[in-house]
mmCIF file of C-alpha atoms and ligand atoms in Angstrom:
data_model
loop_
_atom_site.group_PDB
_atom_site.id
_atom_site.type_symbol
_atom_site.label_atom_id
_atom_site.label_comp_id
_atom_site.label_asym_id
_atom_site.label_seq_id
_atom_site.Cartn_x
_atom_site.Cartn_y
_atom_site.Cartn_z
ATOM 1 C CA UNK A 7 -59.866 68.916 -76.781
ATOM 2 C CA UNK A 8 -61.798 71.782 -75.287
ATOM 3 C CA UNK A 9 -61.065 75.373 -76.204
ATOM 4 C CA UNK A 10 -59.396 77.435 -73.482
ATOM 5 C CA UNK A 11 -61.202 80.645 -72.502
ATOM 6 C CA UNK A 12 -58.626 83.388 -72.011
ATOM 7 C CA UNK A 13 -58.858 86.814 -70.380
ATOM 8 C CA UNK A 14 -56.164 89.429 -71.001
ATOM 9 C CA UNK A 15 -55.815 91.742 -68.014
ATOM 10 C CA UNK A 16 -54.059 95.036 -68.772
ATOM 11 C CA UNK A 17 -54.343 96.418 -72.305
ATOM 12 C CA UNK A 18 -51.393 98.786 -72.465
ATOM 13 C CA UNK A 19 -48.300 98.479 -74.619
ATOM 14 C CA UNK A 20 -47.816 94.718 -74.344
ATOM 15 C CA UNK A 21 -51.291 93.498 -73.345
ATOM 16 C CA UNK A 22 -53.026 95.495 -76.063
ATOM 17 C CA UNK A 23 -50.499 95.275 -78.884
ATOM 18 C CA UNK A 24 -49.170 91.766 -78.327
ATOM 19 C CA UNK A 25 -51.271 89.433 -76.160
ATOM 20 C CA UNK A 26 -54.882 90.368 -76.942
ATOM 21 C CA UNK A 27 -54.313 90.208 -80.686
ATOM 22 C CA UNK A 28 -52.287 86.974 -80.328
ATOM 23 C CA UNK A 29 -54.958 85.080 -78.419
ATOM 24 C CA UNK A 30 -57.364 85.716 -81.278
ATOM 25 C CA UNK A 31 -55.024 83.938 -83.649
ATOM 26 C CA UNK A 32 -53.869 80.872 -81.727
ATOM 27 C CA UNK A 33 -55.270 77.363 -81.941
ATOM 28 C CA UNK A 34 -57.400 76.049 -79.112
ATOM 29 C CA UNK A 35 -58.070 79.385 -77.418
ATOM 30 C CA UNK A 36 -60.829 81.923 -77.353
ATOM 31 C CA UNK A 37 -60.458 85.516 -76.176
ATOM 32 C CA UNK A 38 -63.371 85.556 -73.749
ATOM 33 C CA UNK A 39 -62.681 88.801 -71.903
ATOM 34 C CA UNK A 40 -60.370 91.766 -71.508
ATOM 35 C CA UNK A 41 -59.867 93.978 -68.483
ATOM 36 C CA UNK A 42 -58.375 97.421 -67.991
ATOM 37 C CA UNK A 43 -58.885 100.296 -65.587
ATOM 38 C CA UNK A 44 -59.347 102.541 -68.638
ATOM 39 C CA UNK A 45 -62.829 101.850 -70.020
ATOM 40 C CA UNK A 46 -62.191 103.275 -73.518
ATOM 41 C CA UNK A 47 -59.212 100.979 -73.922
ATOM 42 C CA UNK A 48 -61.355 97.929 -73.146
ATOM 43 C CA UNK A 49 -64.265 99.036 -75.310
ATOM 44 C CA UNK A 50 -62.027 99.133 -78.374
ATOM 45 C CA UNK A 51 -61.363 95.402 -77.932
ATOM 46 C CA UNK A 52 -65.047 94.673 -77.354
ATOM 47 C CA UNK A 53 -65.869 96.409 -80.644
ATOM 48 C CA UNK A 54 -63.048 94.656 -82.487
ATOM 49 C CA UNK A 55 -63.270 91.122 -81.076
ATOM 50 C CA UNK A 56 -66.747 90.852 -79.525
ATOM 51 C CA UNK A 57 -65.309 89.777 -76.155
ATOM 52 C CA UNK A 58 -66.511 90.797 -72.682
ATOM 53 C CA UNK A 59 -64.995 93.738 -70.825
ATOM 54 C CA UNK A 60 -64.417 94.136 -67.100
ATOM 55 C CA UNK A 61 -62.976 97.252 -65.518
ATOM 56 C CA UNK A 62 -62.320 95.299 -62.330
ATOM 57 C CA UNK A 63 -59.910 92.392 -62.829
ATOM 58 C CA UNK A 64 -61.679 90.457 -60.032
ATOM 59 C CA UNK A 65 -64.768 90.125 -62.187
ATOM 60 C CA UNK A 66 -62.662 88.819 -65.064
ATOM 61 C CA UNK A 67 -60.999 86.127 -62.938
ATOM 62 C CA UNK A 68 -64.384 85.093 -61.527
ATOM 63 C CA UNK A 69 -65.975 84.676 -64.965
ATOM 64 C CA UNK A 70 -66.792 80.936 -65.364
ATOM 65 C CA UNK A 71 -66.020 81.149 -69.116
ATOM 66 C CA UNK A 72 -62.421 82.118 -68.303
ATOM 67 C CA UNK A 73 -59.976 79.221 -67.816
ATOM 68 C CA UNK A 74 -56.725 81.170 -68.023
ATOM 69 C CA UNK A 75 -55.544 84.756 -67.676
ATOM 70 C CA UNK A 76 -52.682 86.688 -69.194
ATOM 71 C CA UNK A 77 -51.450 89.236 -66.687
ATOM 72 C CA UNK A 78 -50.120 92.287 -68.502
ATOM 73 C CA UNK A 79 -50.804 95.022 -65.951
ATOM 74 C CA UNK A 80 -47.821 97.043 -64.666
ATOM 75 C CA UNK A 81 -45.319 94.929 -62.717
ATOM 76 C CA UNK A 82 -46.294 96.242 -59.233
ATOM 77 C CA UNK A 83 -49.791 94.758 -59.683
ATOM 78 C CA UNK A 84 -48.796 91.335 -61.101
ATOM 79 C CA UNK A 85 -48.790 89.680 -57.691
ATOM 80 C CA UNK A 86 -52.325 90.713 -56.718
ATOM 81 C CA UNK A 87 -53.880 89.963 -60.097
ATOM 82 C CA UNK A 88 -52.086 86.596 -60.416
ATOM 83 C CA UNK A 89 -53.022 85.656 -56.834
ATOM 84 C CA UNK A 90 -56.691 86.519 -57.455
ATOM 85 C CA UNK A 91 -56.626 84.461 -60.657
ATOM 86 C CA UNK A 92 -55.134 81.399 -58.940
ATOM 87 C CA UNK A 93 -57.564 81.739 -56.004
ATOM 88 C CA UNK A 94 -60.372 81.581 -58.558
ATOM 89 C CA UNK A 95 -58.966 78.479 -60.245
ATOM 90 C CA UNK A 96 -57.412 80.094 -63.339
ATOM 91 C CA UNK A 97 -54.095 79.251 -65.016
ATOM 92 C CA UNK A 98 -51.744 82.243 -65.250
ATOM 93 C CA UNK A 99 -49.364 83.509 -67.902
ATOM 94 C CA UNK A 100 -47.695 86.506 -66.289
ATOM 95 C CA UNK A 101 -45.565 89.230 -67.830
ATOM 96 C CA UNK A 102 -42.058 89.870 -66.577
ATOM 97 C CA UNK A 103 -40.624 90.915 -64.149
ATOM 98 C CA UNK A 104 -42.901 88.325 -62.505
ATOM 99 C CA UNK A 105 -43.369 90.148 -59.188
ATOM 100 C CA UNK A 106 -41.406 92.732 -57.241
ATOM 101 C CA UNK A 107 -40.087 90.366 -54.543
ATOM 102 C CA UNK A 108 -38.791 86.802 -54.575
ATOM 103 C CA UNK A 109 -41.168 85.952 -51.708
ATOM 104 C CA UNK A 110 -44.194 86.966 -53.774
ATOM 105 C CA UNK A 111 -43.019 84.866 -56.742
ATOM 106 C CA UNK A 112 -42.469 81.807 -54.528
ATOM 107 C CA UNK A 113 -45.880 82.296 -52.937
ATOM 108 C CA UNK A 114 -47.551 82.374 -56.364
ATOM 109 C CA UNK A 115 -45.682 79.239 -57.408
ATOM 110 C CA UNK A 116 -46.757 77.398 -54.239
ATOM 111 C CA UNK A 117 -50.366 78.533 -54.570
ATOM 112 C CA UNK A 118 -50.517 77.417 -58.208
ATOM 113 C CA UNK A 119 -48.903 74.069 -57.422
ATOM 114 C CA UNK A 120 -51.353 73.430 -54.587
ATOM 115 C CA UNK A 121 -54.287 74.268 -56.854
ATOM 116 C CA UNK A 122 -52.951 72.166 -59.755
ATOM 117 C CA UNK A 123 -52.666 75.228 -61.994
ATOM 118 C CA UNK A 124 -49.974 76.511 -64.339
ATOM 119 C CA UNK A 125 -48.135 79.746 -63.660
ATOM 120 C CA UNK A 126 -45.734 80.610 -66.463
ATOM 121 C CA UNK A 127 -43.673 83.775 -66.976
ATOM 122 C CA UNK A 128 -43.611 85.490 -70.384
ATOM 123 C CA UNK A 129 -40.061 84.758 -71.588
ATOM 124 C CA UNK A 130 -40.821 85.501 -75.210
ATOM 125 C CA UNK A 131 -37.269 85.664 -76.583
ATOM 126 C CA UNK A 132 -37.209 81.852 -76.262
ATOM 127 C CA UNK A 133 -39.773 81.726 -79.059
ATOM 128 C CA UNK A 134 -38.540 84.229 -81.645
ATOM 129 C CA UNK A 135 -37.495 82.623 -84.930
ATOM 130 C CA UNK A 136 -33.888 83.805 -85.135
ATOM 131 C CA UNK A 137 -33.057 82.979 -81.518
ATOM 132 C CA UNK A 138 -34.598 79.507 -81.948
ATOM 133 C CA UNK A 139 -32.427 79.021 -85.046
ATOM 134 C CA UNK A 140 -29.377 80.238 -83.116
ATOM 135 C CA UNK A 141 -30.102 77.676 -80.373
ATOM 136 C CA UNK A 142 -30.342 74.920 -82.994
ATOM 137 C CA UNK A 143 -27.042 75.953 -84.614
ATOM 138 C CA UNK A 144 -25.294 76.186 -81.248
ATOM 139 C CA UNK A 145 -26.384 72.634 -80.424
ATOM 140 C CA UNK A 146 -24.975 71.519 -83.823
ATOM 141 C CA UNK A 147 -21.698 73.211 -82.827
ATOM 142 C CA UNK A 148 -21.531 75.285 -86.012
ATOM 143 C CA UNK A 149 -19.341 77.786 -84.167
ATOM 144 C CA UNK A 150 -17.556 75.059 -82.165
ATOM 145 C CA UNK A 151 -17.668 75.942 -78.481
ATOM 146 C CA UNK A 152 -18.939 79.430 -77.739
ATOM 147 C CA UNK A 153 -16.421 81.703 -76.036
ATOM 148 C CA UNK A 154 -18.237 84.997 -75.662
ATOM 149 C CA UNK A 155 -21.250 87.119 -76.596
ATOM 150 C CA UNK A 156 -22.254 90.729 -76.955
ATOM 151 C CA UNK A 157 -25.904 91.687 -76.625
ATOM 152 C CA UNK A 158 -27.211 95.164 -77.355
ATOM 153 C CA UNK A 159 -30.744 96.527 -77.157
ATOM 154 C CA UNK A 160 -31.387 100.174 -77.946
ATOM 155 C CA UNK A 161 -34.794 101.833 -77.719
ATOM 156 C CA UNK A 162 -34.975 105.378 -79.122
ATOM 157 C CA UNK A 163 -35.339 108.006 -76.368
ATOM 158 C CA UNK A 164 -38.504 109.438 -77.893
ATOM 159 C CA UNK A 165 -40.156 106.004 -78.096
ATOM 160 C CA UNK A 166 -39.431 105.114 -74.481
ATOM 161 C CA UNK A 167 -40.552 108.560 -73.293
ATOM 162 C CA UNK A 168 -43.854 107.930 -75.076
ATOM 163 C CA UNK A 169 -44.274 104.351 -73.835
ATOM 164 C CA UNK A 170 -43.279 105.060 -70.247
ATOM 165 C CA UNK A 171 -43.408 108.802 -69.494
ATOM 166 C CA UNK A 172 -41.698 110.021 -66.302
ATOM 167 C CA UNK A 173 -44.935 109.555 -64.331
ATOM 168 C CA UNK A 174 -45.179 105.872 -65.376
ATOM 169 C CA UNK A 175 -44.907 102.985 -62.917
ATOM 170 C CA UNK A 176 -41.772 101.909 -64.825
ATOM 171 C CA UNK A 177 -39.791 104.810 -63.308
ATOM 172 C CA UNK A 178 -40.990 104.121 -59.752
ATOM 173 C CA UNK A 179 -38.179 102.060 -58.313
ATOM 174 C CA UNK A 180 -40.036 101.422 -55.061
ATOM 175 C CA UNK A 181 -43.056 99.930 -56.809
ATOM 176 C CA UNK A 182 -41.406 98.218 -59.784
ATOM 177 C CA UNK A 183 -38.224 96.940 -58.210
ATOM 178 C CA UNK A 184 -36.027 98.858 -60.651
ATOM 179 C CA UNK A 185 -35.910 101.465 -63.418
ATOM 180 C CA UNK A 186 -36.741 100.798 -67.120
ATOM 181 C CA UNK A 187 -33.274 99.332 -67.782
ATOM 182 C CA UNK A 188 -34.017 96.719 -65.090
ATOM 183 C CA UNK A 189 -37.480 95.937 -66.482
ATOM 184 C CA UNK A 190 -36.301 95.752 -70.084
ATOM 185 C CA UNK A 191 -33.284 93.552 -69.359
ATOM 186 C CA UNK A 192 -35.105 90.470 -68.126
ATOM 187 C CA UNK A 193 -35.943 88.836 -71.473
ATOM 188 C CA UNK A 194 -32.386 89.188 -72.789
ATOM 189 C CA UNK A 195 -30.805 87.835 -69.603
ATOM 190 C CA UNK A 196 -33.107 84.824 -69.874
ATOM 191 C CA UNK A 197 -32.260 84.511 -73.574
ATOM 192 C CA UNK A 198 -28.543 84.214 -72.838
ATOM 193 C CA UNK A 199 -28.991 81.628 -70.081
ATOM 194 C CA UNK A 200 -31.371 79.614 -72.263
ATOM 195 C CA UNK A 201 -29.188 79.793 -75.399
ATOM 196 C CA UNK A 202 -26.083 78.575 -73.567
ATOM 197 C CA UNK A 203 -28.003 76.335 -71.185
ATOM 198 C CA UNK A 204 -25.854 77.808 -68.447
ATOM 199 C CA UNK A 205 -26.476 80.259 -65.620
ATOM 200 C CA UNK A 206 -24.844 83.648 -65.269
ATOM 201 C CA UNK A 207 -22.659 83.253 -62.197
ATOM 202 C CA UNK A 208 -21.178 86.735 -62.055
ATOM 203 C CA UNK A 209 -22.315 90.073 -63.391
ATOM 204 C CA UNK A 210 -21.303 93.661 -62.821
ATOM 205 C CA UNK A 211 -23.458 96.551 -64.047
ATOM 206 C CA UNK A 212 -22.611 100.217 -64.664
ATOM 207 C CA UNK A 213 -25.214 102.832 -65.693
ATOM 208 C CA UNK A 214 -25.304 106.422 -66.859
ATOM 209 C CA UNK A 215 -28.698 108.173 -66.776
ATOM 210 C CA UNK A 216 -28.605 111.583 -68.467
ATOM 211 C CA UNK A 217 -31.119 114.253 -69.547
ATOM 212 C CA UNK A 218 -31.628 113.971 -73.300
ATOM 213 C CA UNK A 219 -31.723 117.049 -75.541
ATOM 214 C CA UNK A 220 -35.098 117.429 -77.267
ATOM 215 C CA UNK A 221 -36.894 114.958 -74.970
ATOM 216 C CA UNK A 222 -38.194 117.021 -72.041
ATOM 217 C CA UNK A 223 -38.275 115.564 -68.500
ATOM 218 C CA UNK A 224 -36.727 112.324 -69.702
ATOM 219 C CA UNK A 225 -33.537 110.629 -68.614
ATOM 220 C CA UNK A 226 -31.972 108.371 -71.221
ATOM 221 C CA UNK A 227 -29.743 105.580 -70.011
ATOM 222 C CA UNK A 228 -26.878 103.457 -71.111
ATOM 223 C CA UNK A 229 -26.493 100.443 -68.847
ATOM 224 C CA UNK A 230 -23.670 98.000 -69.414
ATOM 225 C CA UNK A 231 -23.192 94.608 -67.815
ATOM 226 C CA UNK A 232 -20.178 92.324 -67.900
ATOM 227 C CA UNK A 233 -21.067 88.685 -67.207
ATOM 228 C CA UNK A 234 -19.531 85.253 -66.762
ATOM 229 C CA UNK A 235 -21.588 82.089 -67.213
ATOM 230 C CA UNK A 236 -21.061 78.823 -65.341
ATOM 231 C CA UNK A 237 -19.734 77.182 -68.554
ATOM 232 C CA UNK A 238 -16.982 79.819 -68.854
ATOM 233 C CA UNK A 239 -18.615 81.952 -71.598
ATOM 234 C CA UNK A 240 -18.105 85.677 -70.963
ATOM 235 C CA UNK A 241 -20.114 88.505 -72.435
ATOM 236 C CA UNK A 242 -21.526 91.976 -72.279
ATOM 237 C CA UNK A 243 -25.038 93.402 -72.244
ATOM 238 C CA UNK A 244 -25.743 96.973 -73.305
ATOM 239 C CA UNK A 245 -29.209 98.428 -72.755
ATOM 240 C CA UNK A 246 -29.735 101.948 -74.048
ATOM 241 C CA UNK A 247 -32.520 104.492 -74.371
ATOM 242 C CA UNK A 248 -30.471 107.553 -75.221
ATOM 243 C CA UNK A 249 -30.421 107.229 -78.999
ATOM 244 C CA UNK A 250 -32.388 108.581 -81.952
ATOM 245 C CA UNK A 251 -34.949 106.668 -84.026
ATOM 246 C CA UNK A 252 -32.480 105.266 -86.548
ATOM 247 C CA UNK A 253 -30.385 103.660 -83.818
ATOM 248 C CA UNK A 254 -33.051 101.380 -82.315
ATOM 249 C CA UNK A 255 -31.811 97.793 -82.444
ATOM 250 C CA UNK A 256 -31.557 94.372 -80.888
ATOM 251 C CA UNK A 257 -28.316 92.639 -81.770
ATOM 252 C CA UNK A 258 -26.640 89.519 -80.449
ATOM 253 C CA UNK A 259 -23.233 88.223 -81.485
ATOM 254 C CA UNK A 260 -21.839 84.896 -80.306
ATOM 255 C CA UNK A 261 -18.184 84.129 -80.936
ATOM 256 C CA UNK A 262 -17.052 80.494 -81.196
ATOM 257 C CA UNK A 263 -13.695 78.756 -80.833
ATOM 258 C CA UNK A 264 -13.664 77.761 -84.534
ATOM 259 C CA UNK A 265 -13.413 81.493 -85.442
ATOM 260 C CA UNK A 266 -17.053 81.600 -86.583
ATOM 261 C CA UNK A 267 -19.651 84.051 -85.322
ATOM 262 C CA UNK A 268 -23.428 83.956 -85.076
ATOM 263 C CA UNK A 269 -25.104 87.339 -85.375
ATOM 264 C CA UNK A 270 -28.811 87.846 -84.680
ATOM 265 C CA UNK A 271 -30.338 91.152 -85.738
ATOM 266 C CA UNK A 272 -33.702 92.205 -84.354
ATOM 267 C CA UNK A 273 -35.827 89.085 -83.978
ATOM 268 C CA UNK A 274 -36.043 88.002 -87.600
ATOM 269 C CA UNK A 275 -32.534 87.723 -89.008
ATOM 270 C CA UNK A 276 -29.592 85.439 -88.258
ATOM 271 C CA UNK A 277 -26.174 85.298 -89.876
ATOM 272 C CA UNK A 278 -23.368 82.766 -89.658
ATOM 273 C CA UNK A 279 -20.118 84.568 -90.325
ATOM 274 C CA UNK A 280 -16.859 82.843 -91.134
ATOM 275 C CA UNK A 281 -14.664 83.228 -94.165
ATOM 276 C CA UNK A 282 -16.716 84.833 -96.949
ATOM 277 C CA UNK A 283 -17.554 81.578 -98.767
ATOM 278 C CA UNK A 284 -18.975 80.052 -95.592
ATOM 279 C CA UNK A 285 -21.319 82.898 -94.699
ATOM 280 C CA UNK A 286 -25.016 82.090 -94.416
ATOM 281 C CA UNK A 287 -28.083 84.165 -93.642
ATOM 282 C CA UNK A 288 -31.598 83.292 -92.488
ATOM 283 C CA UNK A 289 -34.487 85.781 -92.677
ATOM 284 C CA UNK A 290 -37.840 85.126 -91.103
ATOM 285 C CA UNK A 291 -40.704 86.992 -92.689
ATOM 286 C CA UNK A 292 -42.951 87.230 -89.664
ATOM 287 C CA UNK A 293 -44.780 90.289 -88.431
ATOM 288 C CA UNK A 294 -46.273 91.747 -85.233
ATOM 289 C CA UNK A 295 -46.522 89.672 -82.046
ATOM 290 C CA UNK A 296 -45.170 86.621 -83.864
ATOM 291 C CA UNK A 297 -41.803 88.188 -84.560
ATOM 292 C CA UNK A 298 -41.355 89.156 -80.896
ATOM 293 C CA UNK A 299 -42.443 85.679 -79.767
ATOM 294 C CA UNK A 300 -45.548 86.747 -77.840
ATOM 295 C CA UNK A 301 -47.918 84.806 -80.065
ATOM 296 C CA UNK A 302 -45.813 81.634 -79.791
ATOM 297 C CA UNK A 303 -45.519 82.115 -76.000
ATOM 298 C CA UNK A 304 -49.300 82.404 -75.681
ATOM 299 C CA UNK A 305 -49.746 79.357 -77.930
ATOM 300 C CA UNK A 306 -47.310 77.309 -75.821
ATOM 301 C CA UNK A 307 -49.128 78.324 -72.613
ATOM 302 C CA UNK A 308 -52.487 77.246 -74.075
ATOM 303 C CA UNK A 309 -50.981 73.983 -75.400
ATOM 304 C CA UNK A 310 -49.590 73.173 -71.936
ATOM 305 C CA UNK A 311 -53.046 73.661 -70.401
ATOM 306 C CA UNK A 312 -54.807 71.615 -73.063
ATOM 307 C CA UNK A 313 -52.271 68.786 -72.939
ATOM 308 C CA UNK A 314 -51.970 68.851 -69.144
ATOM 309 C CA UNK A 315 -48.220 69.446 -69.579
ATOM 310 C CA UNK A 316 -45.845 71.213 -67.172
ATOM 311 C CA UNK A 317 -44.156 74.109 -69.049
ATOM 312 C CA UNK A 318 -40.421 73.737 -69.648
ATOM 313 C CA UNK A 319 -39.766 76.908 -67.657
ATOM 314 C CA UNK A 320 -41.509 78.583 -64.775
ATOM 315 C CA UNK A 321 -41.190 80.721 -61.691
ATOM 316 C CA UNK A 322 -37.640 79.484 -60.913
ATOM 317 C CA UNK A 323 -36.350 80.872 -64.221
ATOM 318 C CA UNK A 324 -38.165 84.165 -63.609
ATOM 319 C CA UNK A 325 -36.561 84.479 -60.173
ATOM 320 C CA UNK A 326 -33.069 83.640 -61.482
ATOM 321 C CA UNK A 327 -33.312 86.313 -64.167
ATOM 322 C CA UNK A 328 -34.588 88.932 -61.749
ATOM 323 C CA UNK A 329 -31.750 88.235 -59.312
ATOM 324 C CA UNK A 330 -29.242 89.018 -62.070
ATOM 325 C CA UNK A 331 -31.108 92.133 -63.253
ATOM 326 C CA UNK A 332 -31.596 93.311 -59.671
ATOM 327 C CA UNK A 333 -27.846 93.731 -59.277
ATOM 328 C CA UNK A 334 -28.283 96.752 -61.581
ATOM 329 C CA UNK A 335 -30.201 98.465 -58.833
ATOM 330 C CA UNK A 336 -27.649 97.468 -56.205
ATOM 331 C CA UNK A 337 -24.307 97.879 -58.091
HETATM 332 N N1 LIG B 189 -42.681 90.738 -72.904
HETATM 333 C C1 LIG B 189 -42.378 91.917 -73.391
HETATM 334 O O1 LIG B 189 -41.781 92.035 -74.469
HETATM 335 C C2 LIG B 189 -42.749 93.160 -72.640
HETATM 336 C C3 LIG B 189 -42.523 94.424 -73.195
HETATM 337 C C4 LIG B 189 -42.898 95.544 -72.467
HETATM 338 C C5 LIG B 189 -43.463 95.404 -71.214
HETATM 339 N N2 LIG B 189 -43.639 94.167 -70.664
HETATM 340 C C6 LIG B 189 -44.207 93.977 -69.297
HETATM 341 O O2 LIG B 189 -45.635 94.026 -69.414
HETATM 342 C C7 LIG B 189 -46.202 94.642 -68.254
HETATM 343 C C8 LIG B 189 -47.043 95.826 -68.711
HETATM 344 O O3 LIG B 189 -46.212 96.743 -69.376
HETATM 345 P P1 LIG B 189 -46.802 97.801 -70.411
HETATM 346 O O4 LIG B 189 -45.644 98.507 -70.989
HETATM 347 O O5 LIG B 189 -47.783 97.137 -71.310
HETATM 348 O O6 LIG B 189 -47.569 98.787 -69.384
HETATM 349 P P2 LIG B 189 -48.578 99.959 -69.732
HETATM 350 O O7 LIG B 189 -48.427 100.947 -68.658
HETATM 351 O O8 LIG B 189 -48.424 100.358 -71.165
HETATM 352 O O9 LIG B 189 -50.015 99.258 -69.644
HETATM 353 C C9 LIG B 189 -50.555 98.702 -68.461
HETATM 354 C C10 LIG B 189 -52.075 98.648 -68.605
HETATM 355 O O10 LIG B 189 -52.612 98.002 -67.466
HETATM 356 C C11 LIG B 189 -53.760 98.707 -67.029
HETATM 357 N N3 LIG B 189 -53.988 98.380 -65.608
HETATM 358 C C12 LIG B 189 -53.315 98.822 -64.517
HETATM 359 N N4 LIG B 189 -53.809 98.227 -63.402
HETATM 360 C C13 LIG B 189 -54.810 97.399 -63.807
HETATM 361 C C14 LIG B 189 -55.705 96.522 -63.131
HETATM 362 N N5 LIG B 189 -55.670 96.332 -61.814
HETATM 363 N N6 LIG B 189 -56.613 95.865 -63.863
HETATM 364 C C15 LIG B 189 -56.700 96.003 -65.205
HETATM 365 N N7 LIG B 189 -55.854 96.816 -65.899
HETATM 366 C C16 LIG B 189 -54.945 97.497 -65.198
HETATM 367 C C17 LIG B 189 -53.437 100.164 -67.309
HETATM 368 O O11 LIG B 189 -54.605 100.953 -67.381
HETATM 369 C C18 LIG B 189 -52.727 100.044 -68.664
HETATM 370 O O12 LIG B 189 -53.642 100.079 -69.746
HETATM 371 C C19 LIG B 189 -45.028 95.028 -67.367
HETATM 372 O O13 LIG B 189 -44.830 94.033 -66.411
HETATM 373 C C20 LIG B 189 -43.839 95.070 -68.325
HETATM 374 O O14 LIG B 189 -42.628 94.780 -67.677
HETATM 375 C C21 LIG B 189 -43.327 93.063 -71.379
#
């Protein structure tokens, strides 16, 4: 099978740290080019990986050595970059939120379908080792029937202020479709719907954005959502960026009707909790983009292209997730 030539467009937090380094390590792909508005950022990848660099994404999507692009520019520019890629015959793996309007997402889906190309959203929590194990255990009914869940994701205030300072696109609600709590909720909302194989039918969000002592010009948030899924499972989401370094966490608990609980901590640990003698723990010693599922997502995208396979999830899932997250902006 031929090797897929990949271009990563946007080399910031996720494009630079997760996707570009992942593509180098996956089977059947070659990092042909990178693109970023910031020349220095691109040149670092040229020096490290020997790939081509384009400041203008249009040149990258027109490169005949490029078969597929990973769109990791800020959300407001996904639509244009993805559209240009499809117009030039390239498959697209696009970061989330997919676009800023449902109409744009549907248009991209239709364009890709017409051109016989793949467009796949980055829903990386479907690929992380502990969530995959949790899905397997749920299907084996180790906790009986699930009744409820609690999901919590805390990013330290100082870290978020560094990643997305107040001037960042992520705080521009007009351009991005929501604030950072909206943007950062999409993977976890998808995770819950995928784990339970059931859609969230109702959700109500409440937020508190407050100035944070010691982090100038920054508003930390605590956003809480109460949800009901179509299969009757109820649960809460809590997204926070008001805490100190030691409090950063991702934690999911799922409570079953046989009194047992599954607890996932970060992306590399899973516990089954019952009476003490029944407790079990799984640890996954993976590092970097593999532990967050980006590497596996990129591998799956490349495999789908090489095997001429339709991905198991696509634009519909991205839209569903965004509709649920969007209620944060409206509630
Ligand atoms: N899957 C995940 O876990 C995850 C995590 C964080 C962010 N994201 C998503 O990834 C996307 C990017 O987020 P980020 O935090 O990396 O942003 P960022 O601001 O850190 O980086 C964006 C990069 O894109 C570049 N850029 C902007 N316009 C460009 C263009 N037209 N052509 C080429 N480069 C361009 C910028 O110069 C910058 O280097 C967002 O959609 C965000 O929601 C995903």
